[in-house]
Coordinates of C-alpha atoms and ligand atoms in Angstrom, one line a residue:
X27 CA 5.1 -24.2 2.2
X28 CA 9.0 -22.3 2.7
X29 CA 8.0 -19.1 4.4
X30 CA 8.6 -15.8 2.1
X31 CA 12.2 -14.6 1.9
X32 CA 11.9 -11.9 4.4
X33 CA 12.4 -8.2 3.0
X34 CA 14.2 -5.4 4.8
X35 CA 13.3 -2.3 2.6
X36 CA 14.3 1.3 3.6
X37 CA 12.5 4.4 2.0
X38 CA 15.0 7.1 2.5
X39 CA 11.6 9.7 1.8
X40 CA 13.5 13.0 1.0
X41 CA 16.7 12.3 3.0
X42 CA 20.3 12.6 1.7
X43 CA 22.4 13.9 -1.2
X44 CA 23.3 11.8 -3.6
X45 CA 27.0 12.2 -2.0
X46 CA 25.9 10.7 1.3
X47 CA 23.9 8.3 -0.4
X48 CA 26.6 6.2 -1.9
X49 CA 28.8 6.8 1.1
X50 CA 26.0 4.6 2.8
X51 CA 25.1 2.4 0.5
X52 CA 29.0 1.3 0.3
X53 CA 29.2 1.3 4.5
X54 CA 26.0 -0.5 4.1
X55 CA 27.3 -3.4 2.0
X56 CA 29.9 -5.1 3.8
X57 CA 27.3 -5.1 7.0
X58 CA 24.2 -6.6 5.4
X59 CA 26.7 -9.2 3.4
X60 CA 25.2 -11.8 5.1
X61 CA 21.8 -11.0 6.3
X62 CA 19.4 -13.2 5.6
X63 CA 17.0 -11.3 4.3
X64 CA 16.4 -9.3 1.1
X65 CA 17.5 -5.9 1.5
X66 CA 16.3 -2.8 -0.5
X67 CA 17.2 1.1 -0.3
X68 CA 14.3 2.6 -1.7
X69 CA 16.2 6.5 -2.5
X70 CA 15.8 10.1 -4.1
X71 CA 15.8 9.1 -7.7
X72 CA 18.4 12.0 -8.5
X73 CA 20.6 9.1 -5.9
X74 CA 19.6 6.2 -7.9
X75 CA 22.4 6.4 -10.3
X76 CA 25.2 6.5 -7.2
X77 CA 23.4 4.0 -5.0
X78 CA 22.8 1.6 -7.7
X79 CA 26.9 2.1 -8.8
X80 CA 27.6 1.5 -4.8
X81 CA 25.6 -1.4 -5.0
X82 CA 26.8 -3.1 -7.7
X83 CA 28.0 -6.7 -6.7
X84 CA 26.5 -6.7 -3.2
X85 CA 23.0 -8.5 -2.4
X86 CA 21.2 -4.7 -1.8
X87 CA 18.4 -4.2 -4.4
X88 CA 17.9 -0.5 -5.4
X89 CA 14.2 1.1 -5.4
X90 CA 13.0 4.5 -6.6
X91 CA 10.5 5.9 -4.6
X92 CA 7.7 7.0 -6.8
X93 CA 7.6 6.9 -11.2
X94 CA 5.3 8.5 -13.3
X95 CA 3.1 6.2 -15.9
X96 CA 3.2 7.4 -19.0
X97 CA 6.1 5.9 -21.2
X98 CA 7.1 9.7 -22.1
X99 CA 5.4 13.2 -23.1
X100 CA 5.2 16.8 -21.4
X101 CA 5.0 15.7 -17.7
X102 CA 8.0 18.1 -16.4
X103 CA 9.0 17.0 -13.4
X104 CA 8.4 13.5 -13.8
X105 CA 10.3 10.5 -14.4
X106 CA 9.5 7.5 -16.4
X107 CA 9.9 3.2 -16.0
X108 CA 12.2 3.2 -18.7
X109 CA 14.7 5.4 -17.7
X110 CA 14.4 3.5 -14.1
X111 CA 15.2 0.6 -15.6
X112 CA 18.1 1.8 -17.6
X113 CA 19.4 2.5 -14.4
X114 CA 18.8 -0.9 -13.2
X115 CA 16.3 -0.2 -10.2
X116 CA 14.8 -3.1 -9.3
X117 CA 11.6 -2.2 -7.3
X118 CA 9.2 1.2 -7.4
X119 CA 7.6 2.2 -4.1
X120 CA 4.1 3.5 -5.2
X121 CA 1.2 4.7 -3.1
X122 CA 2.8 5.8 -0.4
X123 CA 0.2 7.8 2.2
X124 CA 2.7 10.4 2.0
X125 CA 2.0 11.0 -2.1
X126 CA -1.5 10.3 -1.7
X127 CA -1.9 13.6 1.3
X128 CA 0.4 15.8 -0.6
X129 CA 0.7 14.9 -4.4
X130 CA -3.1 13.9 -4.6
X131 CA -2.0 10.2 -5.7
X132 CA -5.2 8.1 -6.1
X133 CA -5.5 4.4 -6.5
X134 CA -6.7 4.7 -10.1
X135 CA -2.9 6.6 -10.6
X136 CA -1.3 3.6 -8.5
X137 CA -3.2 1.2 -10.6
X138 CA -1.5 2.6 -13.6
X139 CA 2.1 2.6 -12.1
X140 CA 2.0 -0.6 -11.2
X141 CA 1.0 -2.0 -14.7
X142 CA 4.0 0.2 -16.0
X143 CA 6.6 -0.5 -13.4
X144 CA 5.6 -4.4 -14.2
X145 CA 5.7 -3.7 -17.9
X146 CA 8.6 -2.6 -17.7
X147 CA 10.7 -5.4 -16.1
X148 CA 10.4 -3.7 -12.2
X149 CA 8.4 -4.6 -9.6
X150 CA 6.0 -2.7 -7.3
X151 CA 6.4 -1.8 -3.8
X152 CA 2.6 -1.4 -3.2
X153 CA 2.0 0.8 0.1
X154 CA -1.7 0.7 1.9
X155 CA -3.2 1.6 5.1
X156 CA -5.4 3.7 7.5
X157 CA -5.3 6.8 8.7
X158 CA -6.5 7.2 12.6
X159 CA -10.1 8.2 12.1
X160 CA -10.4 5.7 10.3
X161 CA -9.4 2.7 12.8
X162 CA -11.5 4.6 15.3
X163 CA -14.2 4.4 12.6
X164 CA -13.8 0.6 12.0
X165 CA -12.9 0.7 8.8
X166 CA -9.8 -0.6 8.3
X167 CA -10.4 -3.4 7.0
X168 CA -12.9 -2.2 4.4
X169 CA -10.3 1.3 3.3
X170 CA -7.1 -1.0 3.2
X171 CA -8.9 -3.9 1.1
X172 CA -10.4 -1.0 -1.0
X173 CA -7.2 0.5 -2.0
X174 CA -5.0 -2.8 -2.8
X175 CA -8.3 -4.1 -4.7
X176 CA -8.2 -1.1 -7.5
X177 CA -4.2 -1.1 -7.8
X178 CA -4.1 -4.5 -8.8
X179 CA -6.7 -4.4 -11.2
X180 CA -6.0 -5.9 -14.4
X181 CA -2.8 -7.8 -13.4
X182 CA -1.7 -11.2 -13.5
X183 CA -1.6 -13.9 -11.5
X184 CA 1.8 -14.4 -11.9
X185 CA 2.5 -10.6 -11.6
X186 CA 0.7 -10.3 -8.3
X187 CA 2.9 -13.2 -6.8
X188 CA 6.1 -11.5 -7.5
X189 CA 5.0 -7.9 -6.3
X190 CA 5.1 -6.4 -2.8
X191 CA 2.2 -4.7 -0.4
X192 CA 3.5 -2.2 2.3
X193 CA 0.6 -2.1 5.1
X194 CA 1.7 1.1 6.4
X195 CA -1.1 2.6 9.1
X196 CA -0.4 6.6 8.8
X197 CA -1.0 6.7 12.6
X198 CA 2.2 5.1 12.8
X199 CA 4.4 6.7 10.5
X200 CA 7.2 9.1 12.0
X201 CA 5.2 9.0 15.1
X202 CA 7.4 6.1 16.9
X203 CA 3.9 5.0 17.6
X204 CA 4.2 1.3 16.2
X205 CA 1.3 -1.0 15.5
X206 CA 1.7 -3.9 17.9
X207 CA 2.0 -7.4 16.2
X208 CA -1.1 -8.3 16.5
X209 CA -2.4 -5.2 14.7
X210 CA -0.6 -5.4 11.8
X211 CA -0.3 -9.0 11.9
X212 CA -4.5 -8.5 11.3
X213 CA -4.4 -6.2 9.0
X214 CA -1.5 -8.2 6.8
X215 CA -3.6 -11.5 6.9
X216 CA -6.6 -9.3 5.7
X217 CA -4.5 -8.6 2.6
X218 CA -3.9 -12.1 2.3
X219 CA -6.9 -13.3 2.5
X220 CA -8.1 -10.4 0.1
X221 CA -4.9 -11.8 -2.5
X222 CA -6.4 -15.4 -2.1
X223 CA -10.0 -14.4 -3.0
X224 CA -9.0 -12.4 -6.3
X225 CA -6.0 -14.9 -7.7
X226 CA -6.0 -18.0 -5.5
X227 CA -3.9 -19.8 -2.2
X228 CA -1.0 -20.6 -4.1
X229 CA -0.5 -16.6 -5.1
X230 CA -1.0 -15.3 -1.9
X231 CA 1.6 -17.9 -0.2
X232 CA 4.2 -15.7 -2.5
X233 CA 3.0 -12.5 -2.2
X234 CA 4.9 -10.5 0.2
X235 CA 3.1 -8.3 2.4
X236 CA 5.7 -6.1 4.6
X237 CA 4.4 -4.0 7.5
X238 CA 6.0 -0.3 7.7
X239 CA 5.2 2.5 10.5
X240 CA 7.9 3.0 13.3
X241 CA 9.7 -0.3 12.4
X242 CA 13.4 0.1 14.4
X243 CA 15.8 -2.7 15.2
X244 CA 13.8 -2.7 18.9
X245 CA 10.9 -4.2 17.5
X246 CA 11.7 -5.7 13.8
X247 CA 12.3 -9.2 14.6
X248 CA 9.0 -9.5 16.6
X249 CA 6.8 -8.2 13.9
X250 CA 8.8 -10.2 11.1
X251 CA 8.0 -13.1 12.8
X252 CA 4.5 -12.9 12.7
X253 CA 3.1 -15.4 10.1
X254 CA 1.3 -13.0 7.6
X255 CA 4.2 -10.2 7.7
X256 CA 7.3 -11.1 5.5
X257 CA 9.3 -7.8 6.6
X258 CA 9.4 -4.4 7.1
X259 CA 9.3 -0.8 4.8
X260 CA 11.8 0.9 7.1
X261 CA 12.0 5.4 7.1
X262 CA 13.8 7.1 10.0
X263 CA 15.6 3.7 10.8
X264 CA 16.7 3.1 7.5
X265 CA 19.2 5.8 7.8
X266 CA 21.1 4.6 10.3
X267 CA 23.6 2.4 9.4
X268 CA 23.3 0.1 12.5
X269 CA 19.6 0.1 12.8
X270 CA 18.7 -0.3 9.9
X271 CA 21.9 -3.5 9.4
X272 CA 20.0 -4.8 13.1
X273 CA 16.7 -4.8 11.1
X274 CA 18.1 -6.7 7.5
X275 CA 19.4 -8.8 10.2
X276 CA 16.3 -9.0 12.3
Ligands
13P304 P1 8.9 5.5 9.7 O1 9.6 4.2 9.8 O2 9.8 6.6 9.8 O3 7.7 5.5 10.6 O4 8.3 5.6 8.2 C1 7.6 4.5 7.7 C2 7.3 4.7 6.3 O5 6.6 5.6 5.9 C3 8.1 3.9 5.3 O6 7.5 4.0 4.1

């Protein structure tokens, strides 16, 4: 079986104007030209329509890092999958631990994203993970396969192949505190194993299952080469131009 195509995706969190965004993006493109991977700016959705303009022609894919479900209606402040797609993004980052601490995101809410984001012609950047206590309680395993078993409820076979898990430990987000390879090489093949169970081999072999928390260009190529994890979801790094081109590269 041909290993995944490897996925370098950045998640900008709230980080630059839309201004410095498509300077970037256009920097960005003649560097990652040839990297072998599939590389994704996931942005501030108010830089979605610059980056995906910058982007146009070049071999980045453009995500938006969190959508609302509903189709339309009085939800001020949020933004829907169909005027994502009329932009043309191509993936939606969705429960990320930083929505779930502050915006009270459950996996009943990223359950429903996903199912529009899919609906809607995108695809899902599913994020999971532990918090500290947690691993210290020895439940990892049990929280992370929790969480990615209720926001993939009701999908398809098919869908769940194409889609993308983000095992992101919160311990190791921001804190430069990476999990070493064999941690999150673990905990990735525990999502594998929990994509087998529900939809088969064959779907797991495609699903890709990236590792995020304190990924830089030091340690990407490392972790991307462990069997179960097919890339990285990428923050402080992937603002820097030549660490985050080292890690599409990695
Ligand atoms: P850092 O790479 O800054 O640790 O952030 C990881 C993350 O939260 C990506 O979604």
């Amino acid at each position: 079986m041909a290993k995944r195509t490897i996925m370098a995706a950045g998640n900008w969190k709230m980080n630059k104007t839309p201004s410095e965004a498509k300077a970037f993006v256009e920097s960005l493109k003649g560097l990652v030209a040839d990297a072998g991977s599939e590389v994704v700016v996931g942005v501030p959705s108010v830089c979605l329509p610059a980056v995906v303009e910058a982007a146009k022609g070049s071999n980045i894919k453009v995500a938006a890092q969190n959508v609302h479900w509903e189709a339309s209606g009085a939800y001020t402040g949020e933004i829907s999958c169909a005027m994502l797609k009329d932009l043309n993004v191509d993936y939606v980052i969705i429960g990320h631990s930083e929505r779930r601490e502050y915006f009270g995101e459950t996996d009943e809410m990223i359950n429903k994203k996903a199912r529009a984001i899919l609906d809607a012609g995108m695809l899902p950047i599913i994020c999971c993970g532990e918090s500290l206590t947690q691993r210290e309680q020895g439940v990892t395993a049990e929280h992370v396969r929790y969480q990615i078993k209720v926001a993939l409820l009701g999908l398809s076979a098919e869908e769940v192949s194409k889609l993308v898990i983000a095992y992101e430990p919160i311990w190791a987000i921001g804190t430069g505190k990476t999990a070493t390879n064999e941690q999150a090489e673990e905990v990735c093949g525990i999502i594998r194993k929990l994509v087998a169970e529900l939809y088969g081999d064959d779907v797991a072999e495609k699903t890709r299952i990236l590792y995020g928390g304190s990924v830089k260009a030091s340690n990407a190529a490392e972790l991307f080469a462990m069997p179960n994890i097919d890339g990285g979801l990428v923050g402080g790094a992937s603002l820097k131009l030549d660490e985050f081109e080292k890690i599409a590269k990695a």
